[in-house]
Coordinates of C-alpha atoms in Angstrom, one line a residue:
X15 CA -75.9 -28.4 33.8
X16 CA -77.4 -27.8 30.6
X17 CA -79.8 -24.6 30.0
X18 CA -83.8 -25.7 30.1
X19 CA -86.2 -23.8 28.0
X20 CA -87.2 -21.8 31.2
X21 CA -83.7 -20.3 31.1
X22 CA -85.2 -18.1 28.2
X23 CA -87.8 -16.0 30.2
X24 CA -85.1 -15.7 32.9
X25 CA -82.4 -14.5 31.4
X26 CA -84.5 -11.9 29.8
X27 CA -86.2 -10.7 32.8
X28 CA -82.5 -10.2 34.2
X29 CA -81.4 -8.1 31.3
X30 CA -84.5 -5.9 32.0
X31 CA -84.0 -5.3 35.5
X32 CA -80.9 -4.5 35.5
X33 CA -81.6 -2.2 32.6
X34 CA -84.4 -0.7 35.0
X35 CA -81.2 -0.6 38.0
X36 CA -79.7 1.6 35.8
X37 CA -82.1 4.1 35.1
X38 CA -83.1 3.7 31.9
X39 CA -86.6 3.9 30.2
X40 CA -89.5 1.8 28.8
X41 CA -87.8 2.2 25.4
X42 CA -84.0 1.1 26.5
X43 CA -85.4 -1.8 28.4
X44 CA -87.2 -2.8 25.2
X45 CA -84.0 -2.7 23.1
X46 CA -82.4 -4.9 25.8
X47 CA -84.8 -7.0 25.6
X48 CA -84.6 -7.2 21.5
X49 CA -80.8 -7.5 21.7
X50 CA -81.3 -10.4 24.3
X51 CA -83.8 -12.3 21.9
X52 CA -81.4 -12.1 18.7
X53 CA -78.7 -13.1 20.8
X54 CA -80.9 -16.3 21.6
X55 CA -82.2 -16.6 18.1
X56 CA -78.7 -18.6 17.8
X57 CA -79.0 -20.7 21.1
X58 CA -77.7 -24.1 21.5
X59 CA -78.8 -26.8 24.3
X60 CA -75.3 -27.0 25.4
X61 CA -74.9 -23.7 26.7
X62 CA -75.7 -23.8 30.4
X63 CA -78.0 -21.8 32.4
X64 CA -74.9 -19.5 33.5
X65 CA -73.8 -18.7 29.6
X66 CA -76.8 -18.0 28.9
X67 CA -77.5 -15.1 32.0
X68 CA -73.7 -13.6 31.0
X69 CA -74.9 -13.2 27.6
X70 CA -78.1 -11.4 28.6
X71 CA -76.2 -8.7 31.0
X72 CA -73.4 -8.3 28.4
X73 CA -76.2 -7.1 26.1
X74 CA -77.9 -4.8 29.0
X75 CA -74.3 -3.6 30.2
X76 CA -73.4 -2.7 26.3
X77 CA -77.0 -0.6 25.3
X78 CA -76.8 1.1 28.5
X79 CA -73.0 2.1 28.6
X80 CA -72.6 1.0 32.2
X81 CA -69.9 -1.9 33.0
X82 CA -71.0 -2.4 36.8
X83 CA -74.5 -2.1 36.8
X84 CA -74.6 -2.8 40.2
X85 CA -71.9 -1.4 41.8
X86 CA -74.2 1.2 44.2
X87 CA -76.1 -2.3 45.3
X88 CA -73.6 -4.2 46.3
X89 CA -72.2 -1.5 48.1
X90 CA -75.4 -1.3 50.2
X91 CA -76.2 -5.2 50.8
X92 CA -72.4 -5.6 52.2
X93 CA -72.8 -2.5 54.5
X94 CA -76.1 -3.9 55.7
X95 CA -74.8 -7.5 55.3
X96 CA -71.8 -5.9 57.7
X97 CA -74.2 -4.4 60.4
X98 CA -75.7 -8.2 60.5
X99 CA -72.2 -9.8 61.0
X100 CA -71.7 -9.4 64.9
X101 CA -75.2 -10.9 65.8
X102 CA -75.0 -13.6 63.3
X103 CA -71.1 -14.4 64.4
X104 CA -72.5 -14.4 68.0
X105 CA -75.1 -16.7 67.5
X106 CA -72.6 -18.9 65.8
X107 CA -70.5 -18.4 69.1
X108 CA -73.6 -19.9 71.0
X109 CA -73.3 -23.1 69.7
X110 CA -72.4 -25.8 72.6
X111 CA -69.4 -27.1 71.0
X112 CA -67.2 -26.8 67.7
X113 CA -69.3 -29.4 66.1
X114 CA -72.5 -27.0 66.8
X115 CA -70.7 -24.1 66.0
X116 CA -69.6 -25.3 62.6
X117 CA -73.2 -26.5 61.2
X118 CA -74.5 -23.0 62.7
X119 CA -71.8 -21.6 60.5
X120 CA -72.6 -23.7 57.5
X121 CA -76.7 -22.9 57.7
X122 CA -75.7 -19.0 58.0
X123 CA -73.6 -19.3 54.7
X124 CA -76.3 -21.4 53.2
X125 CA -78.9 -18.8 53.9
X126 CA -77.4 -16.3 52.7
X127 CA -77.5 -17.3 49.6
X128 CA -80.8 -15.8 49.7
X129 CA -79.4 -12.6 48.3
X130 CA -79.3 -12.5 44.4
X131 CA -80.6 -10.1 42.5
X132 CA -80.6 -12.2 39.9
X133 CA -83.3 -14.2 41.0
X134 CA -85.2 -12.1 43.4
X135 CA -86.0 -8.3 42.4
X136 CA -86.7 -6.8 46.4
X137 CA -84.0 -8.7 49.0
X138 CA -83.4 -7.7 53.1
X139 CA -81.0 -8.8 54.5
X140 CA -82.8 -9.6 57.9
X141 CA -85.1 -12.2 56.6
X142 CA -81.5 -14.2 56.6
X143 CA -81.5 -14.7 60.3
X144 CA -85.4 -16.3 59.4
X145 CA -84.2 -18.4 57.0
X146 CA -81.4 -20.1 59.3
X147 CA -84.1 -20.9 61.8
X148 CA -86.9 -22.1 59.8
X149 CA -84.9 -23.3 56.8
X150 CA -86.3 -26.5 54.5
X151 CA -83.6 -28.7 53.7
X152 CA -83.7 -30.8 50.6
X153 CA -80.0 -32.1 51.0
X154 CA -78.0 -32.6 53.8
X155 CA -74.9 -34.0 54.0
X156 CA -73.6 -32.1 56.8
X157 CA -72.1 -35.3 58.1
X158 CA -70.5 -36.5 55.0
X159 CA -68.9 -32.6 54.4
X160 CA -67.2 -32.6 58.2
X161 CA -65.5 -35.9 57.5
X162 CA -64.3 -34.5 54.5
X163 CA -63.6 -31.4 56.1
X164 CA -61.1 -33.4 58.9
X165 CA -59.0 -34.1 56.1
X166 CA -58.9 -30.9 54.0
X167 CA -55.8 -28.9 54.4
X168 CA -56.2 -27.4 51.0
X169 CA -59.8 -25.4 50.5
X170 CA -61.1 -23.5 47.5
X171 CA -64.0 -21.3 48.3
X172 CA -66.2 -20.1 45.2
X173 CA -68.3 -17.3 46.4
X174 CA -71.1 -16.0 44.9
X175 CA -73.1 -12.5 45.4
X176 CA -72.2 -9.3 47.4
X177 CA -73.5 -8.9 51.0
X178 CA -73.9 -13.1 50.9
X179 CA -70.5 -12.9 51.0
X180 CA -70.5 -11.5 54.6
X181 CA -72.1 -15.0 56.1
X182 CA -69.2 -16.9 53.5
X183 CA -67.0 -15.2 55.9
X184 CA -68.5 -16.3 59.6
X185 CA -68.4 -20.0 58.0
X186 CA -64.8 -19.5 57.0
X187 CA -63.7 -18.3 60.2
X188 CA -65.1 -21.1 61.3
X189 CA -63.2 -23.8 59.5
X190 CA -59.4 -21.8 58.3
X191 CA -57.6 -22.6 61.7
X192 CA -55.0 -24.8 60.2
X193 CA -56.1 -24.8 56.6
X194 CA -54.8 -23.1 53.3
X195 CA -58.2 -21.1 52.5
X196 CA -58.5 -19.9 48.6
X197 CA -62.0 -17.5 47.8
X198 CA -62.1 -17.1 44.6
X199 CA -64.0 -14.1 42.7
X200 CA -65.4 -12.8 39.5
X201 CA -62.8 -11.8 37.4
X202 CA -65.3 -8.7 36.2
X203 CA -68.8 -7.3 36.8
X204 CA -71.5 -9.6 36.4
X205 CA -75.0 -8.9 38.3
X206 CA -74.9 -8.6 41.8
X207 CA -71.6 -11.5 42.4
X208 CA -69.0 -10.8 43.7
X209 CA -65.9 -9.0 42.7
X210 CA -62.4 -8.7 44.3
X211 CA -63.5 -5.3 46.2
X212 CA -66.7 -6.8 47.5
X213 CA -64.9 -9.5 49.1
X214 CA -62.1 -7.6 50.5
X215 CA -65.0 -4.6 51.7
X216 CA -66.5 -8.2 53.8
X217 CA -63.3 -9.1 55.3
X218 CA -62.6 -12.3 53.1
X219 CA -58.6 -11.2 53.2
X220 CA -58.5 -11.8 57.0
X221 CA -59.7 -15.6 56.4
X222 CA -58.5 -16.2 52.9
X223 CA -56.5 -15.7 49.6
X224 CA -58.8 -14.1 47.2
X225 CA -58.2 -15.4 43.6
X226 CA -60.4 -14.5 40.8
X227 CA -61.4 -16.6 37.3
X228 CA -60.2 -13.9 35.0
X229 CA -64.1 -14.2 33.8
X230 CA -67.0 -11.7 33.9
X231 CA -69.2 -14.5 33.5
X232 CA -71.8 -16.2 35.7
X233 CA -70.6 -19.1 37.6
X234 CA -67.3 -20.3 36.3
X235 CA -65.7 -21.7 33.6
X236 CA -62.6 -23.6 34.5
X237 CA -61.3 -24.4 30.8
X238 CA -60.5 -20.2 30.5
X239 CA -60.2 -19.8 34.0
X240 CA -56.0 -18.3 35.1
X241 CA -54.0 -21.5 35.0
X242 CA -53.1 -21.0 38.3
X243 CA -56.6 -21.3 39.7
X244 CA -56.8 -24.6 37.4
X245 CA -54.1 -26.1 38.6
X246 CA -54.5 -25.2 43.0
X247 CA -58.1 -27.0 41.3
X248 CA -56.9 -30.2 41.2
X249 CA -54.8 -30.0 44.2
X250 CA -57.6 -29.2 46.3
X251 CA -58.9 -31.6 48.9
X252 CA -62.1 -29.7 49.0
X253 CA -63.9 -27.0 47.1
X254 CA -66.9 -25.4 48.4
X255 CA -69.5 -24.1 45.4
X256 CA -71.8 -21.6 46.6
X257 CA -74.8 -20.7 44.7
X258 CA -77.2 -21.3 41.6
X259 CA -74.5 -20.1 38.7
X260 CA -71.6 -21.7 40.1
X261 CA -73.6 -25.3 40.5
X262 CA -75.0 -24.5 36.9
X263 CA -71.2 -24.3 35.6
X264 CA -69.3 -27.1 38.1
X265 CA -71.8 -30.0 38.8
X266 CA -70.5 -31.6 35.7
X267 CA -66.7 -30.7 36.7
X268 CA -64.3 -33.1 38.7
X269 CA -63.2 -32.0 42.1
X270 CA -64.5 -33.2 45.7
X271 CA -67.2 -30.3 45.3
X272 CA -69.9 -29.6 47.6
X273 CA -72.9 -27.6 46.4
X274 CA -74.3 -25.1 49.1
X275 CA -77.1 -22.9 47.5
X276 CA -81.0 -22.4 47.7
X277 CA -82.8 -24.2 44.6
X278 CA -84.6 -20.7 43.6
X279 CA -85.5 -21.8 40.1
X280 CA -87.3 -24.9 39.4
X281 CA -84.6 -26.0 36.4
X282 CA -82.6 -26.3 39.5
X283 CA -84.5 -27.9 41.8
X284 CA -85.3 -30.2 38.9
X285 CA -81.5 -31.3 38.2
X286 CA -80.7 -32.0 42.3
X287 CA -84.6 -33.3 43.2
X288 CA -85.2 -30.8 45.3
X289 CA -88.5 -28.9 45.4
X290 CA -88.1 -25.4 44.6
X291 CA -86.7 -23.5 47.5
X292 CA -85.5 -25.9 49.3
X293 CA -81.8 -25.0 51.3
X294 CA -78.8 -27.8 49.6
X295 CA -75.7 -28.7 51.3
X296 CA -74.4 -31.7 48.7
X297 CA -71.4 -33.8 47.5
X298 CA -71.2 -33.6 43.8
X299 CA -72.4 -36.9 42.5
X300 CA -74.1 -37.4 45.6
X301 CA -77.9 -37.0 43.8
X302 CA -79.8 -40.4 44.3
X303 CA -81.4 -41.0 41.4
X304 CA -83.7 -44.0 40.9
X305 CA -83.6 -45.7 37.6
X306 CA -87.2 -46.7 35.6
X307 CA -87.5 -47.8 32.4
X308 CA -90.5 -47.5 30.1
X309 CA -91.8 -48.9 26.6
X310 CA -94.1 -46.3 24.0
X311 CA -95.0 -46.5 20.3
X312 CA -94.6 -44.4 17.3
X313 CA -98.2 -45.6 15.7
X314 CA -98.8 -44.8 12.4
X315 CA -101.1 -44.9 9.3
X316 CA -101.7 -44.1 5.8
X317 CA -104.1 -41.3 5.0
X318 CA -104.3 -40.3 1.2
X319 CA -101.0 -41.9 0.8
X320 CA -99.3 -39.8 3.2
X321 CA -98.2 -41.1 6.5
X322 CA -100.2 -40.0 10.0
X323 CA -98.3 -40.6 13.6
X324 CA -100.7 -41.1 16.8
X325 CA -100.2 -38.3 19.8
X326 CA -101.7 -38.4 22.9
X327 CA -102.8 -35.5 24.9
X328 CA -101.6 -35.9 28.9
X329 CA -104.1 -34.7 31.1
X330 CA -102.6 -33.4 33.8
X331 CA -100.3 -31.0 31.7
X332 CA -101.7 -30.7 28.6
X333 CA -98.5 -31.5 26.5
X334 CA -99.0 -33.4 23.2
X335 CA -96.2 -36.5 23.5
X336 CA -95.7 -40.3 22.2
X337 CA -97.9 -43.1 23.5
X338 CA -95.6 -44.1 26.6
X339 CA -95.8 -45.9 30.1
X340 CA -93.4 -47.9 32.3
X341 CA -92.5 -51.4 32.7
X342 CA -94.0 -53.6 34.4
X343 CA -92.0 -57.1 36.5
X344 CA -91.4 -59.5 34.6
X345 CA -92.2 -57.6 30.9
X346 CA -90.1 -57.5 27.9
X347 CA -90.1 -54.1 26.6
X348 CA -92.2 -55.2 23.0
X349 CA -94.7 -56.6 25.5
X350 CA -94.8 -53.1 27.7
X351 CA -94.8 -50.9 24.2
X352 CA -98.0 -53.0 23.4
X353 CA -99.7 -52.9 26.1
X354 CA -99.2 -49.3 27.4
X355 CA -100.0 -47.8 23.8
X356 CA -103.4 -50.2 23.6
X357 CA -104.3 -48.5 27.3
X358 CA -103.4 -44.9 26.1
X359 CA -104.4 -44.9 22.5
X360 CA -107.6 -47.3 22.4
X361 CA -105.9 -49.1 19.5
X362 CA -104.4 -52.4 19.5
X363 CA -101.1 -52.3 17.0
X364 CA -98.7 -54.9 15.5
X365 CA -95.3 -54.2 16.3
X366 CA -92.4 -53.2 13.8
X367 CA -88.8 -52.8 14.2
X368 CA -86.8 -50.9 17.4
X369 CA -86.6 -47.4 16.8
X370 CA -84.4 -46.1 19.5
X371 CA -84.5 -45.2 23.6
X372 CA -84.5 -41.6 24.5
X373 CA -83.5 -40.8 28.7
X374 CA -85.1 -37.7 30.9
X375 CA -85.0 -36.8 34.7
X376 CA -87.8 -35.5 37.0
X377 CA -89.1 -35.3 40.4
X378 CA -91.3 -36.8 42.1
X379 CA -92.0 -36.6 46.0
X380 CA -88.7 -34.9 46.4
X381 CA -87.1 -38.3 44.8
X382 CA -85.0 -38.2 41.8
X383 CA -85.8 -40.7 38.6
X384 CA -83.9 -41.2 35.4
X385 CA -86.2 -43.0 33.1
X386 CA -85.0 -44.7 29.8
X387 CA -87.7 -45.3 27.2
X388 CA -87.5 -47.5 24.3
X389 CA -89.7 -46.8 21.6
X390 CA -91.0 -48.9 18.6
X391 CA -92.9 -48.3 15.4
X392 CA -96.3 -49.7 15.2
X393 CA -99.5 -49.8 12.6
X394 CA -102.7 -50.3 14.0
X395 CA -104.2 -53.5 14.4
X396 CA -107.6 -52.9 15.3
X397 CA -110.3 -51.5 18.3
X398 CA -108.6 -51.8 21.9
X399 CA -110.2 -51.6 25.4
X400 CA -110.0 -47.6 25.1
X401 CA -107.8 -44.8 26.5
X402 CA -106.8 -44.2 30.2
X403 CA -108.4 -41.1 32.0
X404 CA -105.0 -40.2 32.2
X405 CA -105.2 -39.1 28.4
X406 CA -107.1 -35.8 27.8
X407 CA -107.4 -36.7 23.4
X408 CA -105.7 -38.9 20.8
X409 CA -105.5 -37.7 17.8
X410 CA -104.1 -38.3 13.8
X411 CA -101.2 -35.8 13.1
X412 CA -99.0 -35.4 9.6
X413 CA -95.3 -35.5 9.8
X414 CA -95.4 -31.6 9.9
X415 CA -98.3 -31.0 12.3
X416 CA -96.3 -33.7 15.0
X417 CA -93.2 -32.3 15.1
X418 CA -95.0 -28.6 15.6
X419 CA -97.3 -30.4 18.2
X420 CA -94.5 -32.2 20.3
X421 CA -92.7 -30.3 23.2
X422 CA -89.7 -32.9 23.7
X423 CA -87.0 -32.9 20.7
X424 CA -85.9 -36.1 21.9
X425 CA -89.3 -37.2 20.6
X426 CA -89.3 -35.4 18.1
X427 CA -85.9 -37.0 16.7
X428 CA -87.6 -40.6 17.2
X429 CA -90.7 -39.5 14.3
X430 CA -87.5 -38.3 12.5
X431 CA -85.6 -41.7 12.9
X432 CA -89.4 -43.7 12.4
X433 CA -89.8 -41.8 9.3
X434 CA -86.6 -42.8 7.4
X435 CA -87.6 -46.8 8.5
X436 CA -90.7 -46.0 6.6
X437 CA -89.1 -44.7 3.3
X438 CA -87.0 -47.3 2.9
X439 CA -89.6 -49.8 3.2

């Protein structure tokens, strides 16, 4: 998963709380907090959201001196995470038969990924036993996972936070009779996830071979991960990926993965269309996503011999983009480019050359869409039937103002590609 500009704000916030964990005051947490930001000044859209959160706490964990920020913290969420595990393994044990018992395992382990200090500053431990009963599900391929599971004899366990770890263990228990069971760890302090002493203080040893990636780094990166842990990777029949940092660094990685997290952050939520907060048991690769396509314009004009580019103004979010809007049956794409411009802009146009396509995902009513726009450049023609009410303003931009008014660099690299048409006109 690729880092999304909410990543920033984050990533920063995380640096300052665990700045604050440690102790320190107004004027440490503000030299985190510049350190962070200079750090970022260099950042590239490849990093993912993980990269970027180890790079913040490296910075926080160097000004402050302190390697294991949260050492005393995830000593207390596994004790009270341990004075949980005999009422959570005995409602487990209450389940009518072993194919109860194992999805009462599974939604135990799922909630508890509710405990990340990463992501939420205040945690107890007892709202877990809430969350399995009223939990809101925005994947679940429990079905799918237990087939799988019938044939796993090989199982690689990536754990997540301290105290969380508790409820991997009740699922674990749950599924190691006659199975090869690998947990693997941090290699070093990293927030609140877990290290090899965390998991042995939960018990994991009883179920499992603990392993670790050799990494202090959020989620895991598998290219410097031990070679051992990359190899046992592609022997696997299953590996179970639990968490926010380890999806952020593995849904792009092969393996029969399946994801079991809470969507906390809406960058996530975004990339597996889920809402935010929703509980996700899923089979990498397993996202149904819907496929639209869409037809815009790059309109421009001469002003004082210099060349102007038409934005419109979206109502509903206020974001300056390209004249845009999807394809209707039966339409060529020239014909959807014309039209949808002419209903956004006011302004019929004659129609130039191809510029280029640019791709995007959202959500929409939990559903997720991958939409493919194609994007010409146009002149004005003359007066249309008028903007949507969809469109807030339209308005005349130079070169310079556009690319400072446009959110979306993909956009932004189609004026740039519409611009070098012009000049060699």
């Amino acid at each position: 998963m690729k880092a999304q500009p909410e990543c920033f704000c984050c990533s920063i916030r995380q640096a300052q709380e665990a700045t604050e964990i440690a102790g320190k005051d107004k004027d440490t947490i503000w030299k985190v907090s510049q350190g962070v930001c200079a750090v970022y000044a260099r950042a590239d859209q490849n990093w993912t959201p993980a990269y970027m959160t180890t790079l913040a706490h490296d910075v926080a964990k160097k000004i402050v001196g302190v390697e294991d920020i949260f050492y005393q913290l995830k000593r207390e969420h596994n004790k009270a995470a341990l004075q949980f595990y005999p009422q959570l393994k005995n409602w487990v044990g209450k389940g009518k038969n072993r194919l109860e018992r194992l999805e009462r395992a599974v939604k135990v382990a799922i909630a508890g990924n509710l405990i990340d200090l990463g992501v939420y500053r205040e945690v107890r431990v007892e709202t877990v036993l809430e969350e399995v009963n009223h939990a809101q599900w925005g994947r679940y391929q429990f079905n799918s996972w237990v087939e799988d599971l019938e044939n796993t004899h090989t199982l690689i366990y990536v754990g997540d936070n301290a105290g969380e770890v508790v409820f991997d263990r009740i699922l674990l228990e749950e599924i190691s009779p006659g199975r090869k069971i690998f947990f693997v760890v941090k290699g070093g302090p990293i927030s609140n996830d877990v290290l090899l002493e965390d998991a042995e203080e939960a018990g994991i040893d009883k179920v499992a071979e603990i392993l670790t990636t050799g990494q202090a780094e959020a989620g895991i990166a598998l290219q410097r991960a031990p070679s051992s842990l990359q190899k046992l990777w592609k022997e696997a029949d299953m590996i179970i990926s639990k968490g926010q940092g380890n999806f952020e660094t593995l849904n792009e990685e092969e393996g029969n993965i399946y994801f079991l997290l809470k969507a906390k952050c809406i960058p996530v939520a975004r990339e597996l269309g889920v809402r935010q907060g929703d509980l996700v048991l899923q089979k990498k690769e397993g996202f149904p996503e819907i496929e639209v396509h869409s037809s815009g314009g790059i309109v421009v004009r001469q002003n004082n011999g210099k060349w102007e580019v038409l934005l419109v103004k979206k109502s509903d979010s206020g974001i300056w983009t390209l004249p845009k809007g999807h394809r209707e049956k039966g339409e060529k794409e020239e014909e959807t480019a014309s039209r949808e411009v002419e209903e956004e802009t006011g302004y019929r146009v004659k129609l130039g050359p191809r510029v280029g396509e640019i791709s995007f995902r959202y959500v929409r009513d939990c559903q997720l869409f991958q939409e493919v726009a194609s994007f010409f450049l146009m002149e004005v023609a003359g007066k249309g039937k008028g903007k949507e009410g969809e469109i807030e303003e339209v308005r005349w931009f130079s070169l310079d103002k556009a690319l400072q008014a446009l959110s979306y660099d993909n956009e932004k690299e189609l004026i740039g590609k519409a611009w070098k048409l012009l000049e060699e006109r």
